[in-house]
Amino acid sequence: MAHVTGASRYQATLFPEVLDEVVGPDDPVRVIDAFVETLDLAALGFSKVAAEEMGRPPYAPGDLLKLYIYGYLHRIRASRRLEAETHRNVQVMWLLNRLTPAFKTIADFRKDHVEAIVGVCRAFIRFCREQSLFGAELLAIDGTKIAAVASRKQVMTPKRIKKMNAAIDRKIAEYLASMDEADREEPGSAGKPADIAAAIEALKAQKARLQGQAEDLAARGLKQMVMTEREAKLMRTPHGHAVAYNAQTAVDVEHKLIVAFDLTNEGNDYRQLHPMAVQGKAAVGADEVTVVADTGYSNGEHGALCERDGITAIVPRAETVNPNGAQYFSRDRFSYDRESDSWRCPAGATLSLFKTSHTQKKKEYTSRSCGSCALKPQCTEAARRVIVRDFYEDAREAMHRRATDEPVWMKHRRETVEHPFGTMKWLMAHPRFLIKGLKKAKAELAPGVLCYNLKRVISILGVPALLEALEPSTA
């Protein structure tokens, strides 16, 4: 019995005359095409929407946008790989009507339309809202670190500069010692000392550059600077420290759709609760909304701002520990009396207010009884124990009580907000931005958010229903 055989590659064939026959009616590529066709590209900020009468005709921005969305949806982000897809991928041929833009054109499109690409993502979020896909009651907020282009080797800190200067000084000393030795052994030799002198001058120039970097850090009041990507920061990640950005999302619990996103270069989430909650509330169009986040967002001032703006924040605070050691009483062993604005310590003494800092927004309390207290060895090694209370401590405690009174809130948070980040990083293939700078990296994050939402909506509604919803109204 013979094997199954194919047709000869030299045999002339009649490929379908209509390329549309190759793409199935429920292929997601049709959703990409239909969605981009609904956009007002000029209003979003894309250039060359209307071609000039003179000169070489440009590519339509809609076609290049479709190519990028298709690429991100299929884990293809590099411009050279996208160019290759236009030559070999039948779906891309259908999507672009067999256009084959060069990789430079593709790369420049993303670089030149940073804000417009972010606007496209937000346009799809508005579409989801119009389709009533948001519950608009509970949002979960979280952040994740995504690596930047720059390497850790490009991070400069005062400590590293000092270490590098010391290494240069040692190297210069070694060169000088070798020159002295060469003079003693071969007094008439000039070749080797000349080479060493040039090396010393190069080291001195490097030291001058380091000095300039140290002065730049001091003038800006910075603790670190990434030399090749100034807006990126060295951040702590689950896999160690890396040069990265901090991606933020707010996810609606109803269908796990991302309703708001942002990218920052802050290494933690402490100042992200209120801005992300406000963005999420506006995106779902609710008068009041509940947001839940983890301990990294525990910020009393932001909790108060959320309450002012009709947002109920549910955020547990981290376990209170004494930074001086577990052998000392933690802050939880002290009780606060609001009427007298004082604290009572485990020994029964009263800690009264002695200092208020309006710049740091905190109050400090202490007691004169510490010196004679029998429990002092268990409380502090300082002359007196000091308790600090934030101006917005009440709002912070209110967020914490909501989280601890009903632990189901944190279960909702885990089930809602962590999966989208996993999917987005999978779509990125290698979770690292390809272009430098905060604004440009945000333009890379936006297609990831868009494609995650696109996959979710296709799963919820199906391609035929989604295509019907994207059809322009004839009314």
PDB file of N, CA and C in Angstrom, residues 217-248:
ATOM      1  N   LEU A 217      23.850  62.650  39.726  1.00  0.00           N
ATOM      2  CA  LEU A 217      22.971  61.974  40.693  1.00  0.00           C
ATOM      3  C   LEU A 217      22.692  62.873  41.889  1.00  0.00           C
ATOM      4  N   ALA A 218      23.746  63.494  42.413  1.00  0.00           N
ATOM      5  CA  ALA A 218      23.591  64.356  43.585  1.00  0.00           C
ATOM      6  C   ALA A 218      22.722  65.570  43.275  1.00  0.00           C
ATOM      7  N   ALA A 219      22.922  66.170  42.098  1.00  0.00           N
ATOM      8  CA  ALA A 219      22.142  67.358  41.728  1.00  0.00           C
ATOM      9  C   ALA A 219      20.666  67.042  41.580  1.00  0.00           C
ATOM     10  N   ARG A 220      20.347  65.856  41.090  1.00  0.00           N
ATOM     11  CA  ARG A 220      18.943  65.458  40.904  1.00  0.00           C
ATOM     12  C   ARG A 220      18.335  64.817  42.135  1.00  0.00           C
ATOM     13  N   GLY A 221      19.164  64.560  43.138  1.00  0.00           N
ATOM     14  CA  GLY A 221      18.663  63.911  44.348  1.00  0.00           C
ATOM     15  C   GLY A 221      18.253  62.475  44.113  1.00  0.00           C
ATOM     16  N   LEU A 222      18.952  61.790  43.188  1.00  0.00           N
ATOM     17  CA  LEU A 222      18.600  60.415  42.841  1.00  0.00           C
ATOM     18  C   LEU A 222      19.531  59.421  43.528  1.00  0.00           C
ATOM     19  N   LYS A 223      18.988  58.230  43.803  1.00  0.00           N
ATOM     20  CA  LYS A 223      19.786  57.160  44.378  1.00  0.00           C
ATOM     21  C   LYS A 223      20.309  56.216  43.303  1.00  0.00           C
ATOM     22  N   GLN A 224      19.716  56.297  42.107  1.00  0.00           N
ATOM     23  CA  GLN A 224      20.150  55.430  41.014  1.00  0.00           C
ATOM     24  C   GLN A 224      19.831  56.096  39.687  1.00  0.00           C
ATOM     25  N   MET A 225      20.534  55.678  38.641  1.00  0.00           N
ATOM     26  CA  MET A 225      20.277  56.181  37.300  1.00  0.00           C
ATOM     27  C   MET A 225      20.704  55.106  36.298  1.00  0.00           C
ATOM     28  N   VAL A 226      19.807  54.801  35.363  1.00  0.00           N
ATOM     29  CA  VAL A 226      20.122  53.855  34.293  1.00  0.00           C
ATOM     30  C   VAL A 226      20.673  54.679  33.136  1.00  0.00           C
ATOM     31  N   MET A 227      21.934  54.509  32.824  1.00  0.00           N
ATOM     32  CA  MET A 227      22.617  55.422  31.923  1.00  0.00           C
ATOM     33  C   MET A 227      22.048  55.398  30.504  1.00  0.00           C
ATOM     34  N   THR A 228      21.635  54.238  30.005  1.00  0.00           N
ATOM     35  CA  THR A 228      21.151  54.140  28.630  1.00  0.00           C
ATOM     36  C   THR A 228      19.634  54.223  28.520  1.00  0.00           C
ATOM     37  N   GLU A 229      18.935  54.314  29.651  1.00  0.00           N
ATOM     38  CA  GLU A 229      17.473  54.444  29.639  1.00  0.00           C
ATOM     39  C   GLU A 229      17.058  55.141  30.928  1.00  0.00           C
ATOM     40  N   ARG A 230      17.138  56.468  30.915  1.00  0.00           N
ATOM     41  CA  ARG A 230      17.038  57.258  32.140  1.00  0.00           C
ATOM     42  C   ARG A 230      15.701  57.087  32.879  1.00  0.00           C
ATOM     43  N   GLU A 231      14.616  56.752  32.152  1.00  0.00           N
ATOM     44  CA  GLU A 231      13.308  56.650  32.805  1.00  0.00           C
ATOM     45  C   GLU A 231      13.066  55.288  33.446  1.00  0.00           C
ATOM     46  N   ALA A 232      13.862  54.282  33.093  1.00  0.00           N
ATOM     47  CA  ALA A 232      13.725  52.968  33.714  1.00  0.00           C
ATOM     48  C   ALA A 232      14.402  52.975  35.085  1.00  0.00           C
ATOM     49  N   LYS A 233      14.011  52.036  35.940  1.00  0.00           N
ATOM     50  CA  LYS A 233      14.580  51.962  37.288  1.00  0.00           C
ATOM     51  C   LYS A 233      14.925  50.517  37.628  1.00  0.00           C
ATOM     52  N   LEU A 234      15.897  50.361  38.511  1.00  0.00           N
ATOM     53  CA  LEU A 234      16.214  49.042  39.042  1.00  0.00           C
ATOM     54  C   LEU A 234      15.152  48.698  40.082  1.00  0.00           C
ATOM     55  N   MET A 235      14.410  47.608  39.859  1.00  0.00           N
ATOM     56  CA  MET A 235      13.291  47.250  40.727  1.00  0.00           C
ATOM     57  C   MET A 235      13.425  45.812  41.213  1.00  0.00           C
ATOM     58  N   ARG A 236      12.802  45.562  42.342  1.00  0.00           N
ATOM     59  CA  ARG A 236      12.771  44.208  42.889  1.00  0.00           C
ATOM     60  C   ARG A 236      11.667  43.420  42.182  1.00  0.00           C
ATOM     61  N   THR A 237      12.011  42.248  41.648  1.00  0.00           N
ATOM     62  CA  THR A 237      11.054  41.381  40.971  1.00  0.00           C
ATOM     63  C   THR A 237      11.098  39.997  41.626  1.00  0.00           C
ATOM     64  N   PRO A 238      10.136  39.117  41.304  1.00  0.00           N
ATOM     65  CA  PRO A 238      10.184  37.756  41.873  1.00  0.00           C
ATOM     66  C   PRO A 238      11.438  36.985  41.503  1.00  0.00           C
ATOM     67  N   HIS A 239      12.141  37.439  40.465  1.00  0.00           N
ATOM     68  CA  HIS A 239      13.343  36.745  40.016  1.00  0.00           C
ATOM     69  C   HIS A 239      14.613  37.547  40.305  1.00  0.00           C
ATOM     70  N   GLY A 240      14.540  38.424  41.288  1.00  0.00           N
ATOM     71  CA  GLY A 240      15.690  39.252  41.621  1.00  0.00           C
ATOM     72  C   GLY A 240      15.521  40.666  41.098  1.00  0.00           C
ATOM     73  N   HIS A 241      16.535  41.485  41.269  1.00  0.00           N
ATOM     74  CA  HIS A 241      16.472  42.874  40.810  1.00  0.00           C
ATOM     75  C   HIS A 241      16.705  42.947  39.300  1.00  0.00           C
ATOM     76  N   ALA A 242      15.950  43.834  38.650  1.00  0.00           N
ATOM     77  CA  ALA A 242      16.072  44.020  37.206  1.00  0.00           C
ATOM     78  C   ALA A 242      15.696  45.446  36.856  1.00  0.00           C
ATOM     79  N   VAL A 243      16.242  45.951  35.763  1.00  0.00           N
ATOM     80  CA  VAL A 243      15.845  47.259  35.233  1.00  0.00           C
ATOM     81  C   VAL A 243      14.482  47.065  34.588  1.00  0.00           C
ATOM     82  N   ALA A 244      13.486  47.785  35.064  1.00  0.00           N
ATOM     83  CA  ALA A 244      12.113  47.477  34.650  1.00  0.00           C
ATOM     84  C   ALA A 244      11.212  48.695  34.770  1.00  0.00           C
ATOM     85  N   TYR A 245       9.968  48.501  34.334  1.00  0.00           N
ATOM     86  CA  TYR A 245       8.866  49.436  34.562  1.00  0.00           C
ATOM     87  C   TYR A 245       7.774  48.699  35.329  1.00  0.00           C
ATOM     88  N   ASN A 246       6.898  49.462  35.947  1.00  0.00           N
ATOM     89  CA  ASN A 246       5.835  48.901  36.777  1.00  0.00           C
ATOM     90  C   ASN A 246       4.499  49.055  36.037  1.00  0.00           C
ATOM     91  N   ALA A 247       3.959  47.944  35.529  1.00  0.00           N
ATOM     92  CA  ALA A 247       2.688  47.963  34.797  1.00  0.00           C
ATOM     93  C   ALA A 247       1.525  47.817  35.772  1.00  0.00           C
ATOM     94  N   GLN A 248       0.522  48.671  35.615  1.00  0.00           N
ATOM     95  CA  GLN A 248      -0.646  48.690  36.495  1.00  0.00           C
ATOM     96  C   GLN A 248      -1.909  48.388  35.696  1.00  0.00           C
TER      97      GLN A 248
END
